Every structure is written in C-alpha cells, then in structure tokens.
Coordinates of C-alpha atoms in Angstrom, one line a residue:
M1378 CA 77.9 81.0 133.5
S1379 CA 74.2 80.6 134.2
R1380 CA 72.0 78.8 131.7
P1381 CA 69.1 80.7 130.2
L1382 CA 65.7 79.8 131.5
S1383 CA 63.7 77.6 129.1
R1384 CA 60.3 78.8 127.9
I1385 CA 57.4 77.3 129.8
T1386 CA 55.3 75.3 127.3
L1387 CA 51.7 74.1 127.3
Q1388 CA 53.0 70.6 127.8
D1389 CA 54.6 71.8 131.1
V1390 CA 51.2 73.2 132.1
A1391 CA 49.5 69.9 131.2
R1392 CA 52.0 67.9 133.2
E1393 CA 51.7 70.2 136.2
A1394 CA 47.9 70.0 136.2
G1395 CA 47.9 66.2 135.6
V1396 CA 45.9 66.4 132.4
S1397 CA 46.4 65.6 128.8
L1398 CA 47.8 68.2 126.4
A1399 CA 44.5 68.3 124.5
T1400 CA 42.6 69.1 127.7
A1401 CA 45.0 71.9 128.6
D1402 CA 44.6 73.3 125.1
R1403 CA 40.8 73.2 125.5
V1404 CA 40.9 75.1 128.8
L1405 CA 43.2 77.8 127.5
N1406 CA 41.1 78.4 124.4
G1407 CA 37.8 78.4 126.2
R1408 CA 36.4 75.3 124.5
A1409 CA 33.6 73.2 126.0
G1410 CA 33.9 69.6 127.2
V1411 CA 36.1 70.1 130.4
R1412 CA 34.7 69.8 133.9
G1413 CA 35.0 72.7 136.4
P1414 CA 37.6 71.1 138.8
T1415 CA 39.8 70.3 135.8
I1416 CA 39.6 73.8 134.5
E1417 CA 40.7 75.1 137.9
R1418 CA 43.7 72.8 138.0
V1419 CA 44.8 73.9 134.6
R1420 CA 44.4 77.6 135.5
D1421 CA 46.3 77.1 138.8
A1422 CA 49.1 75.4 136.8
V1423 CA 49.2 78.4 134.4
A1424 CA 49.5 80.8 137.3
R1425 CA 52.2 78.8 139.2
L1426 CA 54.4 78.3 136.1
G1427 CA 53.8 81.8 134.7
Y1428 CA 52.9 80.4 131.4
R1429 CA 52.4 82.8 128.5
P1430 CA 50.9 81.3 125.3
N1431 CA 52.9 81.8 122.1
A1432 CA 50.3 83.3 119.8
A1433 CA 52.3 82.7 116.6
A1434 CA 52.9 79.1 117.4
A1435 CA 49.2 78.6 118.3
R1436 CA 48.2 80.0 114.9
L1437 CA 50.6 77.8 113.1
A1438 CA 49.4 74.8 115.0
R1439 CA 45.8 75.6 114.0
G1440 CA 46.8 76.1 110.4
A1441 CA 45.4 79.6 110.6
H1442 CA 46.7 82.1 107.9
Y1443 CA 45.6 85.5 106.9
R1444 CA 46.0 87.8 103.9
F1445 CA 46.0 91.6 104.2
C1446 CA 46.1 94.3 101.5
F1447 CA 47.8 97.7 102.1
V1448 CA 46.3 100.4 99.8
L1449 CA 48.9 103.2 99.4
P1450 CA 49.0 106.3 97.3
A1451 CA 50.5 106.2 93.9
G1452 CA 52.8 109.0 92.9
P1453 CA 56.1 110.7 93.9
N1454 CA 55.3 111.5 97.6
V1455 CA 58.6 110.7 99.4
F1456 CA 57.0 109.8 102.7
M1457 CA 54.6 107.4 101.0
R1458 CA 57.5 105.7 99.3
M1459 CA 59.1 105.3 102.7
L1460 CA 55.9 103.9 104.0
A1461 CA 55.7 101.4 101.1
E1462 CA 59.3 100.3 101.9
Q1463 CA 58.3 99.8 105.6
V1464 CA 55.2 97.8 104.5
A1465 CA 57.6 95.5 102.5
N1466 CA 59.7 95.0 105.7
T1467 CA 56.6 94.4 107.7
A1468 CA 55.5 91.7 105.2
N1469 CA 58.7 89.7 106.0
W1470 CA 57.9 89.8 109.7
L1471 CA 54.2 89.0 109.2
A1472 CA 55.0 85.9 107.0
V1473 CA 56.6 84.3 110.1
N1474 CA 53.2 84.7 111.7
N1475 CA 51.4 82.9 108.9
A1476 CA 50.0 86.2 107.5
Y1477 CA 50.8 87.8 104.2
I1478 CA 50.6 91.3 102.7
D1479 CA 49.8 92.5 99.2
T1480 CA 50.4 96.2 98.3
L1481 CA 48.1 98.1 96.0
H1482 CA 49.1 101.6 94.8
V1483 CA 46.1 103.9 94.0
D1484 CA 45.5 107.6 93.3
V1485 CA 44.0 108.4 96.7
F1486 CA 43.2 112.0 95.5
A1487 CA 40.6 110.5 93.2
P1488 CA 37.7 109.3 95.3
E1489 CA 36.0 107.2 92.6
T1490 CA 39.3 105.5 91.8
L1491 CA 40.0 104.7 95.4
A1492 CA 36.5 103.6 96.2
S1493 CA 36.5 101.2 93.2
A1494 CA 39.8 99.8 94.2
L1495 CA 38.5 99.1 97.8
E1496 CA 35.4 97.5 96.5
G1497 CA 37.5 95.2 94.3
L1498 CA 39.1 93.7 97.5
I1499 CA 35.9 92.2 98.8
G1500 CA 36.1 88.4 99.1
H1501 CA 39.9 88.4 98.7
Y1502 CA 41.4 89.5 102.0
D1503 CA 40.9 89.2 105.7
G1504 CA 42.1 92.8 106.4
V1505 CA 42.8 96.0 104.6
A1506 CA 45.0 99.0 105.6
V1507 CA 44.3 102.1 103.6
V1508 CA 45.6 105.7 103.3
A1509 CA 42.1 107.0 102.8
L1510 CA 40.4 110.1 101.4
D1511 CA 37.5 111.3 103.6
H1512 CA 34.8 111.2 100.9
P1513 CA 31.3 109.7 100.9
R1514 CA 32.2 107.2 98.2
V1515 CA 35.3 106.1 100.0
R1516 CA 33.4 105.9 103.3
A1517 CA 30.8 103.7 101.7
A1518 CA 33.5 101.4 100.2
I1519 CA 35.1 101.0 103.7
D1520 CA 31.7 100.2 105.2
D1521 CA 31.0 97.6 102.4
L1522 CA 34.4 96.0 103.3
T1523 CA 33.5 95.8 107.0
A1524 CA 30.0 94.5 106.2
S1525 CA 31.6 91.7 104.2
G1526 CA 33.7 90.6 107.2
I1527 CA 37.0 92.4 106.2
A1528 CA 38.7 94.4 109.0
V1529 CA 39.7 97.9 107.8
V1530 CA 42.4 100.0 109.3
T1531 CA 42.9 103.6 108.2
L1532 CA 46.6 104.6 107.9
V1533 CA 48.0 108.1 108.1
S1534 CA 44.7 109.7 107.2
D1535 CA 41.5 108.8 108.9
V1536 CA 37.8 108.4 107.9
P1537 CA 36.3 108.4 111.4
S1538 CA 32.7 108.3 110.4
S1539 CA 33.2 105.0 108.6
H1540 CA 33.0 101.6 110.2
R1541 CA 36.7 101.2 110.1
L1542 CA 38.2 99.1 112.9
H1543 CA 41.1 101.4 113.9
Y1544 CA 43.1 104.5 112.9
V1545 CA 46.9 104.2 112.8
G1546 CA 48.5 107.6 112.7
I1547 CA 49.4 110.7 114.7
D1548 CA 47.0 113.2 116.2
N1549 CA 47.0 115.6 113.2
I1550 CA 45.2 118.5 114.9
A1551 CA 48.0 118.4 117.5
A1552 CA 50.6 118.3 114.7
G1553 CA 49.1 121.4 113.1
R1554 CA 49.1 123.2 116.5
T1555 CA 52.7 122.2 117.0
A1556 CA 53.6 123.7 113.7
A1557 CA 51.9 127.0 114.6
T1558 CA 53.7 127.1 118.0
L1559 CA 57.1 126.5 116.4
L1560 CA 56.6 129.2 113.7
G1561 CA 55.2 131.6 116.3
R1562 CA 58.1 131.1 118.6
F1563 CA 60.7 131.1 115.9
A1564 CA 59.2 134.4 114.6
G1565 CA 60.3 136.1 117.8
G1566 CA 57.7 138.9 117.7
R1567 CA 58.0 139.7 114.0
R1568 CA 54.9 140.9 112.3
G1569 CA 53.9 139.8 108.8
T1570 CA 52.2 137.0 106.9
I1571 CA 52.5 133.2 107.0
G1572 CA 52.0 131.0 103.9
L1573 CA 49.9 127.8 104.3
I1574 CA 50.1 125.1 101.7
V1575 CA 48.0 121.9 101.8
G1576 CA 48.1 118.9 99.5
T1577 CA 44.3 118.7 99.5
P1578 CA 41.7 119.5 102.3
A1579 CA 39.9 116.3 101.1
L1580 CA 42.6 114.3 103.0
R1581 CA 41.5 114.4 106.6
D1582 CA 45.1 114.6 108.0
H1583 CA 45.7 117.7 105.9
A1584 CA 42.4 119.3 106.9
E1585 CA 43.1 118.6 110.6
R1586 CA 46.6 119.9 110.5
Q1587 CA 45.3 123.1 108.8
F1588 CA 42.6 123.5 111.5
G1589 CA 45.1 123.0 114.4
F1590 CA 47.5 125.4 112.8
T1591 CA 45.1 128.3 112.2
Q1592 CA 43.5 127.8 115.6
V1593 CA 46.8 128.4 117.5
L1594 CA 48.2 131.1 115.2
A1595 CA 45.0 133.2 115.3
G1596 CA 44.6 132.8 119.1
E1597 CA 48.2 133.1 120.3
Y1598 CA 50.2 134.9 117.6
P1599 CA 47.9 137.7 116.2
A1600 CA 50.9 139.6 114.7
L1601 CA 51.2 136.7 112.1
K1602 CA 48.4 136.6 109.5
V1603 CA 47.8 133.5 107.5
L1604 CA 47.6 134.0 103.7
P1605 CA 44.8 132.3 101.7
V1606 CA 45.4 128.5 101.7
Q1607 CA 47.0 127.1 98.6
E1608 CA 46.4 123.6 97.3
S1609 CA 49.5 121.7 96.0
L1610 CA 48.3 118.1 95.5
D1611 CA 51.6 117.2 97.1
E1612 CA 53.5 118.0 93.9
D1613 CA 56.9 119.6 93.9
E1614 CA 56.3 121.8 90.8
R1615 CA 53.1 123.1 92.2
T1616 CA 54.6 123.9 95.6
E1617 CA 57.5 125.7 93.9
T1618 CA 55.1 127.8 91.8
I1619 CA 52.9 128.6 94.8
T1620 CA 56.0 129.6 96.9
R1621 CA 57.4 131.8 94.1
T1622 CA 54.0 133.6 93.9
M1623 CA 53.9 134.1 97.7
L1624 CA 57.4 135.5 97.8
R1625 CA 56.6 137.9 94.9
E1626 CA 53.2 139.1 96.2
A1627 CA 53.8 139.1 100.0
P1628 CA 56.9 141.1 100.7
D1629 CA 56.2 140.7 104.5
L1630 CA 56.2 136.9 104.3
V1631 CA 57.7 135.7 107.6
G1632 CA 57.3 131.9 107.2
L1633 CA 55.7 128.9 105.5
Y1634 CA 53.9 125.8 106.8
N1635 CA 53.6 122.9 104.4
V1636 CA 51.0 120.5 105.6
G1637 CA 51.8 117.7 103.1
A1638 CA 54.5 116.8 100.6
G1639 CA 56.2 118.9 98.0
N1640 CA 58.9 120.3 100.3
R1641 CA 61.5 120.1 97.5
G1642 CA 59.6 122.7 95.5
I1643 CA 59.4 125.1 98.5
A1644 CA 63.1 124.7 99.2
A1645 CA 63.9 125.4 95.5
A1646 CA 61.8 128.6 95.4
L1647 CA 63.3 129.9 98.7
S1648 CA 66.9 129.2 97.6
S1649 CA 66.5 130.7 94.1
A1650 CA 65.0 133.9 95.6
N1651 CA 67.8 134.0 98.3
R1652 CA 65.1 134.1 100.9
A1653 CA 65.9 130.8 102.7
S1654 CA 67.8 132.4 105.6
E1655 CA 65.1 135.0 106.4
T1656 CA 61.9 132.9 105.8
L1657 CA 60.9 130.4 108.4
F1658 CA 59.9 127.0 107.0
V1659 CA 58.2 124.1 108.9
G1660 CA 57.0 120.9 107.2
H1661 CA 56.3 117.3 107.8
D1662 CA 58.2 113.9 107.7
L1663 CA 61.9 113.3 108.0
T1664 CA 63.1 112.2 104.6
E1665 CA 66.4 112.4 102.8
D1666 CA 65.2 115.8 101.4
T1667 CA 64.0 117.3 104.6
R1668 CA 67.1 116.1 106.4
R1669 CA 69.2 117.9 103.8
F1670 CA 67.1 121.1 104.1
L1671 CA 67.4 121.1 107.9
L1672 CA 71.2 120.8 107.7
R1673 CA 71.5 123.6 105.1
G1674 CA 69.2 125.9 107.1
V1675 CA 66.5 126.0 104.5
M1676 CA 64.0 124.3 106.8
D1677 CA 63.7 125.2 110.5
A1678 CA 61.8 122.2 111.8
V1679 CA 60.2 118.9 110.7
I1680 CA 57.2 117.3 112.4
N1681 CA 57.7 113.6 111.9
Q1682 CA 55.7 110.4 112.1
D1683 CA 57.5 107.0 112.1
A1684 CA 56.6 105.2 108.9
G1685 CA 57.9 101.9 110.3
H1686 CA 55.9 102.1 113.4
Q1687 CA 52.8 102.9 111.5
S1688 CA 53.3 100.0 109.1
R1689 CA 53.9 97.5 111.9
S1690 CA 51.1 98.9 114.0
A1691 CA 48.6 98.5 111.2
A1692 CA 49.7 94.9 110.7
R1693 CA 49.6 94.1 114.4
V1694 CA 46.0 95.5 114.7
L1695 CA 44.8 93.5 111.7
L1696 CA 46.5 90.3 112.9
A1697 CA 45.2 90.7 116.5
H1698 CA 41.7 91.3 115.3
C1699 CA 41.6 88.4 112.9
A1700 CA 43.2 86.0 115.4
G1701 CA 41.1 87.1 118.3
E1702 CA 44.2 88.1 120.3
P1703 CA 44.6 91.0 122.7
L1704 CA 45.9 94.4 121.5
F1705 CA 48.1 96.6 123.6
S1706 CA 46.9 100.2 122.9
E1707 CA 50.0 101.9 124.3
Q1708 CA 52.2 100.0 121.7
E1709 CA 50.0 101.3 118.9
R1710 CA 50.1 105.0 119.8
I1711 CA 51.9 106.9 117.0
R1712 CA 54.0 109.7 118.5
I1713 CA 54.7 113.2 117.0
D1714 CA 58.4 113.8 116.7
I1715 CA 60.0 117.2 116.2
F1716 CA 63.3 117.4 114.5
V1717 CA 65.6 120.5 114.1
R1718 CA 69.1 120.5 112.7
D1719 CA 70.6 119.8 116.1
N1720 CA 68.8 116.6 117.0
L1721 CA 68.7 114.7 113.7
P1722 CA 69.0 110.9 114.3

C-alpha cells in the first residue's frame, strides 16, 4: 500500500533554496529586503517542488481575522430561510479560516429600513453581503460602506450602479427568459393568457426576471398574452388572492409565472378551483413546498438557484478580497437549474 504524499511546506522551500524560513516568507509575500539572486533561488525552489501556499495557515500565522455581516430579508420567504440556514453552515467553515459571520434580518422591501441597517454597520465589519433593494437610499448606503473600507457583495438581487465589489447570484434575465420558454413550449400551441406575479419590481432580480419573461413570450409565443403584472410582496395570502382573481376573471388562463415567493398561495388557489391539472405553473427555488407541488402535478417546473453555493461564494469573495488572495471566477458562477417532477434530486 503506497503512502500518501506529504504536503510541501514553506520550510521545504527554504531548505531547497538554502535560505532561512523568514527569507522564503518575505519572497513569497513580496516584501522588501531580499536580494535579487536570493529571490530567484526561492522562486526556482517553489517551481521545482510544486509548492502551493496554504492561505488559511498563512492568515492564522499572521493573526489575521475578519468579521462579515450577512444582511438577509426578514419574513416568511422559504428560500430566504434556506439561505439563512446555509449562511449558518458557511459560518462554521469560515471560522476555521479565522473569519466570522453575523446575520442581520431586515425588511428589504422597505428602502429606508434597509439603508439605515446598512449604515449602522460602518466601522464594525470588514465585509457585508446583502440581499439588496435597488433604490437610491440603499445604493447610497452601499457606497458609504465601500467608502469606509468595507467590502460589499450583493446577494441574490443586485444593485449594479452601486460601488459594490461583486454580485453573487444567477443571471435573472436569463432565468425569466427560461421561464417563458418553458411555459411557451408546455402550452403546445394553446392560445390564451398568462398570469405574471412579482414580489416587487423594486427588487432587481424580480424586475429582470419579468423583463426576460415578457421579452421571450412577446417575441416567440404571440398566441400567449401576458395579463397585467400583479405584485404579491412574496406573501402567500396575497398570491392566493391574486390567483383566485385571475382564475375568475380570465377563463382563458393558460398558465402562471411566479417571479418570487408565495408559491404556496398559488398552489392553494389552483387546487381549490380544480384547475391545477389544466393550468401551467412555473416558479422559482426548489423548497419542500415546490418539491411537493412538482410531485403532485400542481407545478410544472421550478427554476432553481443553489442557496448553499451562493452563501459560500459570497463568503469566499469577501475573504479573498480582505486577505488579498486570488479569486477563481468560474467557481463563483451561480448556475440556473431547472427541475421537473422527473429529475428531482
């Protein structure tokens, strides 16, 4: 049985180059005080040995530590509860890397409330990840955070005109286009109307999904006409009332696209009206509810974003920025997943 190869350490590099450990450390971290020929010897030793620095160990050795705050929506949104659970899991991983997460729950639908909460973080954190409302007050609060030296990552919903460092989330225009393609193909040439429900167009992810959806439906499926957009604030009771009204007032309703949360209300309205089997229903995020609706045939497709990947990605981006370490962009790309009843994980 072969023995596992031991990890090459900085001490191995120093020994190979014939220098002290302190000198090897200076070279690898780009600090001054080392002559050119010595630098070359150390770099040659790194190449020969295939040395890869252990970033976490280096941070611990320097005594570096960071504190991040994740600002998440308050309320009953099921996906956001899943995201909060994943942030807690990420906090356990991050602690090993000498970095720590606090979680703050805020009403993100209220721009003044969200902006005030963000402003209150100045001077207390190294980085902030926020599910953000695209509003001038929120934008200004993000810019104030970055001006104070705090790295800001927008999570799930972006504020691209702000000075945020990075956006962690899916391409929401593509997600909306995907929903339109699914509904259009599932409709199989039927003519009629499509109900469109958004949480709020003030959330950029909702606005972008709506834009992508209407763009494809109008251009490629002219037999399907979108009804006036209804705003649910991601609440189950409101989505149920909206859906009941659509079913009553639009007898030619072919399908529904829910941009945000509140899928439980839509499912309840379709089931109570005995319209679930004939009305197409596409929504977002694979949760216990949407999984059940897919299995029962109430929903036809779910467009998913991985909450765990988003949480870990936001943490990695903040940590890499604060520690001055490289970021691998491919690892941080959040994919769009499509689930139907037959491919549920």
